[in-house]
PDB file of C-alpha atoms in Angstrom:
ATOM      1  CA  ALA M   1     -18.289 -57.532 -18.409  1.00  0.00           C
ATOM      2  CA  GLN M   2     -16.374 -54.426 -19.299  1.00  0.00           C
ATOM      3  CA  SER M   3     -13.212 -53.468 -17.452  1.00  0.00           C
ATOM      4  CA  VAL M   4     -10.207 -51.193 -17.698  1.00  0.00           C
ATOM      5  CA  ALA M   5      -6.709 -51.617 -16.340  1.00  0.00           C
ATOM      6  CA  GLN M   6      -4.067 -49.038 -15.604  1.00  0.00           C
ATOM      7  CA  PRO M   7      -0.995 -51.152 -14.873  1.00  0.00           C
ATOM      8  CA  GLU M   8       1.132 -48.392 -13.366  1.00  0.00           C
ATOM      9  CA  ASP M   9       0.243 -46.799 -10.042  1.00  0.00           C
ATOM     10  CA  GLN M  10       2.742 -44.024 -10.693  1.00  0.00           C
ATOM     11  CA  VAL M  11       4.686 -42.669 -13.629  1.00  0.00           C
ATOM     12  CA  ASN M  12       7.702 -40.431 -13.090  1.00  0.00           C
ATOM     13  CA  VAL M  13       9.047 -38.247 -15.886  1.00  0.00           C
ATOM     14  CA  ALA M  14      11.360 -35.269 -16.143  1.00  0.00           C
ATOM     15  CA  GLU M  15       9.977 -31.972 -17.380  1.00  0.00           C
ATOM     16  CA  GLY M  16      10.393 -31.648 -21.130  1.00  0.00           C
ATOM     17  CA  ASN M  17      10.476 -35.401 -21.721  1.00  0.00           C
ATOM     18  CA  PRO M  18       7.659 -37.302 -23.424  1.00  0.00           C
ATOM     19  CA  LEU M  19       5.196 -39.087 -21.201  1.00  0.00           C
ATOM     20  CA  THR M  20       2.976 -42.140 -21.605  1.00  0.00           C
ATOM     21  CA  VAL M  21       0.269 -43.322 -19.235  1.00  0.00           C
ATOM     22  CA  LYS M  22      -0.946 -46.804 -20.095  1.00  0.00           C
ATOM     23  CA  CYS M  23      -4.490 -48.128 -20.301  1.00  0.00           C
ATOM     24  CA  THR M  24      -5.926 -51.409 -21.527  1.00  0.00           C
ATOM     25  CA  TYR M  25      -9.584 -52.312 -21.707  1.00  0.00           C
ATOM     26  CA  SER M  26     -12.008 -55.177 -22.114  1.00  0.00           C
ATOM     27  CA  VAL M  27     -15.465 -54.654 -23.600  1.00  0.00           C
ATOM     28  CA  SER M  28     -17.907 -56.481 -25.825  1.00  0.00           C
ATOM     29  CA  GLY M  29     -18.308 -54.628 -29.072  1.00  0.00           C
ATOM     30  CA  ASN M  30     -16.810 -51.318 -30.056  1.00  0.00           C
ATOM     31  CA  PRO M  31     -15.471 -49.352 -27.087  1.00  0.00           C
ATOM     32  CA  TYR M  32     -15.939 -45.739 -26.147  1.00  0.00           C
ATOM     33  CA  LEU M  33     -12.766 -44.662 -24.338  1.00  0.00           C
ATOM     34  CA  PHE M  34     -12.114 -41.634 -22.181  1.00  0.00           C
ATOM     35  CA  TRP M  35      -9.294 -40.013 -20.241  1.00  0.00           C
ATOM     36  CA  TYR M  36      -9.894 -37.787 -17.230  1.00  0.00           C
ATOM     37  CA  VAL M  37      -7.455 -35.894 -15.004  1.00  0.00           C
ATOM     38  CA  GLN M  38      -7.886 -35.142 -11.311  1.00  0.00           C
ATOM     39  CA  TYR M  39      -5.855 -32.467  -9.557  1.00  0.00           C
ATOM     40  CA  PRO M  40      -5.556 -32.519  -5.739  1.00  0.00           C
ATOM     41  CA  ASN M  41      -8.857 -31.827  -3.987  1.00  0.00           C
ATOM     42  CA  ARG M  42     -10.629 -31.349  -7.311  1.00  0.00           C
ATOM     43  CA  GLY M  43     -13.160 -33.253  -9.381  1.00  0.00           C
ATOM     44  CA  LEU M  44     -12.459 -35.069 -12.641  1.00  0.00           C
ATOM     45  CA  GLN M  45     -11.738 -33.009 -15.726  1.00  0.00           C
ATOM     46  CA  PHE M  46     -12.377 -34.439 -19.178  1.00  0.00           C
ATOM     47  CA  LEU M  47      -9.260 -34.644 -21.374  1.00  0.00           C
ATOM     48  CA  LEU M  48     -10.217 -36.551 -24.506  1.00  0.00           C
ATOM     49  CA  LYS M  49     -12.240 -39.440 -25.876  1.00  0.00           C
ATOM     50  CA  TYR M  50     -12.266 -41.985 -28.664  1.00  0.00           C
ATOM     51  CA  ILE M  51     -15.569 -42.893 -30.291  1.00  0.00           C
ATOM     52  CA  THR M  52     -14.714 -43.816 -33.856  1.00  0.00           C
ATOM     53  CA  GLY M  53     -12.485 -42.738 -36.711  1.00  0.00           C
ATOM     54  CA  ASP M  54      -8.845 -41.721 -36.480  1.00  0.00           C
ATOM     55  CA  ASN M  55      -6.966 -43.831 -33.945  1.00  0.00           C
ATOM     56  CA  LEU M  56      -4.998 -40.815 -32.714  1.00  0.00           C
ATOM     57  CA  VAL M  57      -7.165 -38.511 -30.657  1.00  0.00           C
ATOM     58  CA  LYS M  58      -6.073 -35.041 -29.577  1.00  0.00           C
ATOM     59  CA  GLY M  59      -7.367 -33.451 -26.412  1.00  0.00           C
ATOM     60  CA  SER M  60      -6.872 -30.668 -23.904  1.00  0.00           C
ATOM     61  CA  TYR M  61      -3.541 -29.300 -22.648  1.00  0.00           C
ATOM     62  CA  GLY M  62      -1.530 -30.924 -25.452  1.00  0.00           C
ATOM     63  CA  PHE M  63      -2.483 -34.485 -24.544  1.00  0.00           C
ATOM     64  CA  GLU M  64      -3.278 -37.147 -27.101  1.00  0.00           C
ATOM     65  CA  ALA M  65      -4.163 -40.809 -26.974  1.00  0.00           C
ATOM     66  CA  GLU M  66      -3.782 -43.655 -29.412  1.00  0.00           C
ATOM     67  CA  PHE M  67      -6.469 -46.294 -29.805  1.00  0.00           C
ATOM     68  CA  ASN M  68      -5.089 -49.723 -30.673  1.00  0.00           C
ATOM     69  CA  LYS M  69      -7.837 -52.247 -31.277  1.00  0.00           C
ATOM     70  CA  SER M  70      -5.575 -55.290 -31.659  1.00  0.00           C
ATOM     71  CA  GLN M  71      -3.856 -54.585 -28.344  1.00  0.00           C
ATOM     72  CA  THR M  72      -7.045 -53.268 -26.697  1.00  0.00           C
ATOM     73  CA  SER M  73      -5.111 -50.266 -25.495  1.00  0.00           C
ATOM     74  CA  PHE M  74      -5.700 -46.526 -25.237  1.00  0.00           C
ATOM     75  CA  HIS M  75      -2.470 -45.003 -23.955  1.00  0.00           C
ATOM     76  CA  LEU M  76      -2.299 -41.323 -23.050  1.00  0.00           C
ATOM     77  CA  LYS M  77       0.668 -39.391 -24.368  1.00  0.00           C
ATOM     78  CA  LYS M  78       2.227 -35.955 -24.401  1.00  0.00           C
ATOM     79  CA  PRO M  79       5.364 -34.994 -26.339  1.00  0.00           C
ATOM     80  CA  SER M  80       6.788 -32.709 -23.642  1.00  0.00           C
ATOM     81  CA  ALA M  81       5.740 -32.945 -19.989  1.00  0.00           C
ATOM     82  CA  LEU M  82       5.178 -29.953 -17.741  1.00  0.00           C
ATOM     83  CA  VAL M  83       5.425 -29.849 -13.952  1.00  0.00           C
ATOM     84  CA  SER M  84       1.812 -28.632 -13.980  1.00  0.00           C
ATOM     85  CA  ASP M  85       0.771 -31.936 -15.600  1.00  0.00           C
ATOM     86  CA  SER M  86       1.408 -33.676 -12.280  1.00  0.00           C
ATOM     87  CA  ALA M  87      -1.949 -35.153 -11.286  1.00  0.00           C
ATOM     88  CA  LEU M  88      -3.984 -38.353 -11.122  1.00  0.00           C
ATOM     89  CA  TYR M  89      -5.091 -39.697 -14.501  1.00  0.00           C
ATOM     90  CA  PHE M  90      -8.043 -42.007 -15.041  1.00  0.00           C
ATOM     91  CA  CYS M  91      -8.862 -44.086 -18.073  1.00  0.00           C
ATOM     92  CA  ALA M  92     -12.507 -45.091 -18.522  1.00  0.00           C
ATOM     93  CA  VAL M  93     -14.420 -47.327 -20.915  1.00  0.00           C
ATOM     94  CA  ARG M  94     -18.021 -47.675 -21.954  1.00  0.00           C
ATOM     95  CA  GLY M  95     -19.429 -50.350 -24.193  1.00  0.00           C
ATOM     96  CA  PRO M  96     -22.078 -49.770 -26.846  1.00  0.00           C
ATOM     97  CA  LEU M  97     -25.634 -49.379 -25.609  1.00  0.00           C
ATOM     98  CA  PRO M  98     -27.148 -52.813 -25.083  1.00  0.00           C
ATOM     99  CA  TYR M  99     -30.561 -53.679 -26.332  1.00  0.00           C
ATOM    100  CA  GLY M 100     -33.661 -53.437 -24.201  1.00  0.00           C
ATOM    101  CA  GLY M 101     -32.933 -50.070 -22.683  1.00  0.00           C
ATOM    102  CA  ALA M 102     -30.400 -51.370 -20.198  1.00  0.00           C
ATOM    103  CA  THR M 103     -27.606 -49.065 -19.210  1.00  0.00           C
ATOM    104  CA  ASN M 104     -23.905 -49.342 -19.854  1.00  0.00           C
ATOM    105  CA  LYS M 105     -21.832 -47.815 -17.105  1.00  0.00           C
ATOM    106  CA  LEU M 106     -18.695 -45.768 -17.588  1.00  0.00           C
ATOM    107  CA  ILE M 107     -16.102 -47.972 -15.879  1.00  0.00           C
ATOM    108  CA  PHE M 108     -12.963 -46.333 -14.494  1.00  0.00           C
ATOM    109  CA  GLY M 109      -9.493 -47.675 -13.930  1.00  0.00           C
ATOM    110  CA  THR M 110      -7.769 -47.272 -10.590  1.00  0.00           C
ATOM    111  CA  GLY M 111      -5.808 -44.261 -11.743  1.00  0.00           C
ATOM    112  CA  THR M 112      -2.162 -43.465 -12.432  1.00  0.00           C
ATOM    113  CA  LEU M 113      -0.333 -40.753 -10.549  1.00  0.00           C
ATOM    114  CA  LEU M 114       1.840 -38.735 -12.901  1.00  0.00           C
ATOM    115  CA  ALA M 115       4.768 -36.971 -11.244  1.00  0.00           C
ATOM    116  CA  VAL M 116       6.751 -34.565 -13.411  1.00  0.00           C
ATOM    117  CA  GLN M 117      10.053 -33.494 -11.909  1.00  0.00           C
ATOM    118  CA  PRO M 118      11.511 -30.063 -12.746  1.00  0.00           C
TER     119      PRO M 118
ATOM    120  CA  GLU D   1     -21.236 -22.233 -19.502  1.00  0.00           C
ATOM    121  CA  ALA D   2     -21.509 -23.115 -15.818  1.00  0.00           C
ATOM    122  CA  GLY D   3     -20.283 -26.541 -14.796  1.00  0.00           C
ATOM    123  CA  VAL D   4     -21.745 -29.098 -12.426  1.00  0.00           C
ATOM    124  CA  ALA D   5     -22.264 -27.502  -9.018  1.00  0.00           C
ATOM    125  CA  GLN D   6     -21.993 -29.467  -5.790  1.00  0.00           C
ATOM    126  CA  SER D   7     -22.309 -28.645  -2.098  1.00  0.00           C
ATOM    127  CA  PRO D   8     -21.044 -28.897   0.499  1.00  0.00           C
ATOM    128  CA  ARG D   9     -17.439 -29.360  -0.613  1.00  0.00           C
ATOM    129  CA  TYR D  10     -16.344 -30.868   2.677  1.00  0.00           C
ATOM    130  CA  LYS D  11     -18.212 -32.599   5.476  1.00  0.00           C
ATOM    131  CA  ILE D  12     -17.072 -34.390   8.624  1.00  0.00           C
ATOM    132  CA  ILE D  13     -19.645 -36.396  10.559  1.00  0.00           C
ATOM    133  CA  GLU D  14     -19.676 -39.087  13.195  1.00  0.00           C
ATOM    134  CA  LYS D  15     -20.704 -42.628  12.331  1.00  0.00           C
ATOM    135  CA  ARG D  16     -24.434 -43.247  12.510  1.00  0.00           C
ATOM    136  CA  GLN D  17     -25.167 -39.606  11.691  1.00  0.00           C
ATOM    137  CA  SER D  18     -26.786 -38.537   8.439  1.00  0.00           C
ATOM    138  CA  VAL D  19     -25.534 -36.320   5.633  1.00  0.00           C
ATOM    139  CA  ALA D  20     -26.945 -34.924   2.411  1.00  0.00           C
ATOM    140  CA  PHE D  21     -25.199 -33.727  -0.721  1.00  0.00           C
ATOM    141  CA  TRP D  22     -26.688 -31.490  -3.365  1.00  0.00           C
ATOM    142  CA  CYS D  23     -25.948 -31.303  -7.074  1.00  0.00           C
ATOM    143  CA  ASN D  24     -27.026 -29.025  -9.903  1.00  0.00           C
ATOM    144  CA  PRO D  25     -26.042 -30.361 -13.338  1.00  0.00           C
ATOM    145  CA  ILE D  26     -25.024 -28.456 -16.414  1.00  0.00           C
ATOM    146  CA  SER D  27     -28.032 -26.656 -17.834  1.00  0.00           C
ATOM    147  CA  GLY D  28     -29.951 -28.827 -20.269  1.00  0.00           C
ATOM    148  CA  HIS D  29     -28.273 -32.083 -19.292  1.00  0.00           C
ATOM    149  CA  ALA D  30     -30.950 -34.721 -18.897  1.00  0.00           C
ATOM    150  CA  THR D  31     -28.717 -37.399 -17.421  1.00  0.00           C
ATOM    151  CA  LEU D  32     -27.309 -37.052 -13.902  1.00  0.00           C
ATOM    152  CA  TYR D  33     -24.939 -39.410 -12.121  1.00  0.00           C
ATOM    153  CA  TRP D  34     -23.652 -39.865  -8.591  1.00  0.00           C
ATOM    154  CA  TYR D  35     -20.276 -41.558  -8.260  1.00  0.00           C
ATOM    155  CA  GLN D  36     -18.397 -42.638  -5.153  1.00  0.00           C
ATOM    156  CA  GLN D  37     -14.612 -42.366  -5.184  1.00  0.00           C
ATOM    157  CA  ILE D  38     -12.797 -44.039  -2.308  1.00  0.00           C
ATOM    158  CA  LEU D  39      -9.182 -43.015  -1.777  1.00  0.00           C
ATOM    159  CA  GLY D  40      -6.893 -44.953  -4.096  1.00  0.00           C
ATOM    160  CA  GLN D  41      -9.716 -46.187  -6.321  1.00  0.00           C
ATOM    161  CA  GLY D  42     -11.458 -45.058  -9.445  1.00  0.00           C
ATOM    162  CA  PRO D  43     -14.957 -43.603  -9.270  1.00  0.00           C
ATOM    163  CA  LYS D  44     -17.810 -46.093  -8.982  1.00  0.00           C
ATOM    164  CA  LEU D  45     -21.321 -45.342 -10.214  1.00  0.00           C
ATOM    165  CA  LEU D  46     -23.922 -45.270  -7.448  1.00  0.00           C
ATOM    166  CA  ILE D  47     -26.972 -44.080  -9.352  1.00  0.00           C
ATOM    167  CA  GLN D  48     -27.932 -42.680 -12.748  1.00  0.00           C
ATOM    168  CA  PHE D  49     -30.999 -40.554 -13.478  1.00  0.00           C
ATOM    169  CA  GLN D  50     -32.596 -39.777 -16.801  1.00  0.00           C
ATOM    170  CA  ASN D  51     -34.643 -36.635 -16.174  1.00  0.00           C
ATOM    171  CA  ASN D  52     -36.385 -37.516 -12.882  1.00  0.00           C
ATOM    172  CA  GLY D  53     -36.387 -41.282 -13.363  1.00  0.00           C
ATOM    173  CA  VAL D  54     -33.812 -43.773 -12.069  1.00  0.00           C
ATOM    174  CA  VAL D  55     -32.011 -45.604 -14.873  1.00  0.00           C
ATOM    175  CA  ASP D  56     -29.469 -47.566 -12.837  1.00  0.00           C
ATOM    176  CA  ASP D  57     -29.107 -47.887  -9.067  1.00  0.00           C
ATOM    177  CA  SER D  58     -27.699 -51.393  -8.986  1.00  0.00           C
ATOM    178  CA  GLN D  59     -24.627 -50.363  -6.960  1.00  0.00           C
ATOM    179  CA  LEU D  60     -26.410 -48.067  -4.518  1.00  0.00           C
ATOM    180  CA  PRO D  61     -26.456 -49.474  -0.951  1.00  0.00           C
ATOM    181  CA  LYS D  62     -30.149 -48.919  -0.551  1.00  0.00           C
ATOM    182  CA  ASP D  63     -30.240 -49.740   3.143  1.00  0.00           C
ATOM    183  CA  ARG D  64     -28.434 -46.481   3.872  1.00  0.00           C
ATOM    184  CA  PHE D  65     -28.145 -44.459   0.674  1.00  0.00           C
ATOM    185  CA  SER D  66     -30.963 -42.675  -1.115  1.00  0.00           C
ATOM    186  CA  ALA D  67     -31.081 -40.197  -3.960  1.00  0.00           C
ATOM    187  CA  GLU D  68     -33.741 -38.180  -5.661  1.00  0.00           C
ATOM    188  CA  ARG D  69     -34.145 -35.839  -8.587  1.00  0.00           C
ATOM    189  CA  LEU D  70     -37.717 -34.734  -8.152  1.00  0.00           C
ATOM    190  CA  LYS D  71     -38.004 -32.051 -10.827  1.00  0.00           C
ATOM    191  CA  GLY D  72     -35.508 -33.509 -13.256  1.00  0.00           C
ATOM    192  CA  VAL D  73     -32.886 -30.856 -12.578  1.00  0.00           C
ATOM    193  CA  ASP D  74     -30.986 -30.805  -9.295  1.00  0.00           C
ATOM    194  CA  SER D  75     -30.461 -33.866  -7.139  1.00  0.00           C
ATOM    195  CA  THR D  76     -29.794 -34.837  -3.539  1.00  0.00           C
ATOM    196  CA  LEU D  77     -27.832 -37.841  -2.281  1.00  0.00           C
ATOM    197  CA  LYS D  78     -28.409 -38.848   1.336  1.00  0.00           C
ATOM    198  CA  ILE D  79     -26.581 -41.246   3.610  1.00  0.00           C
ATOM    199  CA  GLN D  80     -28.285 -42.409   6.799  1.00  0.00           C
ATOM    200  CA  PRO D  81     -26.806 -43.791   8.962  1.00  0.00           C
ATOM    201  CA  ALA D  82     -23.223 -43.237   7.862  1.00  0.00           C
ATOM    202  CA  LYS D  83     -20.519 -45.846   8.354  1.00  0.00           C
ATOM    203  CA  LEU D  84     -16.765 -45.384   8.498  1.00  0.00           C
ATOM    204  CA  GLU D  85     -16.393 -47.007   5.073  1.00  0.00           C
ATOM    205  CA  ASP D  86     -18.558 -44.287   3.533  1.00  0.00           C
ATOM    206  CA  SER D  87     -15.618 -41.899   3.792  1.00  0.00           C
ATOM    207  CA  ALA D  88     -15.077 -40.940   0.165  1.00  0.00           C
ATOM    208  CA  VAL D  89     -15.532 -38.253  -2.421  1.00  0.00           C
ATOM    209  CA  TYR D  90     -19.038 -38.109  -3.838  1.00  0.00           C
ATOM    210  CA  LEU D  91     -18.912 -36.895  -7.402  1.00  0.00           C
ATOM    211  CA  CYS D  92     -21.917 -35.628  -9.266  1.00  0.00           C
ATOM    212  CA  ALA D  93     -21.794 -35.631 -13.039  1.00  0.00           C
ATOM    213  CA  SER D  94     -24.057 -34.947 -15.982  1.00  0.00           C
ATOM    214  CA  SER D  95     -24.288 -35.594 -19.701  1.00  0.00           C
ATOM    215  CA  SER D  96     -26.529 -34.336 -22.426  1.00  0.00           C
ATOM    216  CA  VAL D  97     -28.214 -37.356 -23.985  1.00  0.00           C
ATOM    217  CA  ARG D  98     -28.600 -40.896 -22.703  1.00  0.00           C
ATOM    218  CA  GLY D  99     -28.892 -42.411 -26.144  1.00  0.00           C
ATOM    219  CA  SER D 100     -25.267 -42.063 -27.134  1.00  0.00           C
ATOM    220  CA  ALA D 101     -22.623 -43.998 -25.265  1.00  0.00           C
ATOM    221  CA  GLY D 102     -19.997 -41.660 -26.635  1.00  0.00           C
ATOM    222  CA  ASN D 103     -21.348 -38.593 -24.896  1.00  0.00           C
ATOM    223  CA  THR D 104     -18.946 -36.960 -22.503  1.00  0.00           C
ATOM    224  CA  ILE D 105     -19.766 -37.059 -18.807  1.00  0.00           C
ATOM    225  CA  TYR D 106     -18.824 -33.851 -16.990  1.00  0.00           C
ATOM    226  CA  PHE D 107     -18.001 -33.937 -13.293  1.00  0.00           C
ATOM    227  CA  GLY D 108     -18.391 -31.488 -10.457  1.00  0.00           C
ATOM    228  CA  GLU D 109     -15.697 -30.682  -7.912  1.00  0.00           C
ATOM    229  CA  GLY D 110     -16.942 -33.340  -5.538  1.00  0.00           C
ATOM    230  CA  SER D 111     -18.182 -33.481  -1.959  1.00  0.00           C
ATOM    231  CA  TRP D 112     -15.535 -34.852   0.380  1.00  0.00           C
ATOM    232  CA  LEU D 113     -16.999 -36.884   3.246  1.00  0.00           C
ATOM    233  CA  THR D 114     -15.079 -38.019   6.313  1.00  0.00           C
ATOM    234  CA  VAL D 115     -16.888 -40.282   8.773  1.00  0.00           C
ATOM    235  CA  VAL D 116     -15.225 -40.500  12.194  1.00  0.00           C
TER     236      VAL D 116
END
């Protein structure tokens, strides 16, 4: 069964410093990996995804993520944090489509709250 | 391009009452999803539609939850009767093609339900 883990409930970083939000996954076959951000009282906004190709994926708002197959990780990064980046971040994984027309759900982690201090 | 539209945004009901949420996906998106997000947890898929057919409803509590997408466009999620543990955000989402697992799923703003 596929799963995703976000080991940190909260990450604190000072504005201007680099940030990393961690994510590890478990899936049979090649993974499809996603990051979403959720601001207070809002829905989920898509940030970036990894399907295939270059292990470093660039996304919205200056975020990027690095796919590491040997460590089964997909950590979210940003070189210089902004106070406006403070939000809840979700990592999600989807396995390849199984045979027989069955579905493969997008499975979310429990989320990591990013707090950027001015 | 308009995003996924949901209504109402907020709803407070008493337990044992009923509630319905509406969703209109991004134009042209054949796949529609309803997710439940309980406070402190990640979203959990309740039901997935492909056009007007149900693809996956394995995690939908069918004794109280129902959903339909009659014309393959907008969808309604109903809860009857509601329980306290149904307090959550109900997120509607859509994506363009079922066949690719790499397709991005786009979410609406959510419908926030409080059951008292």
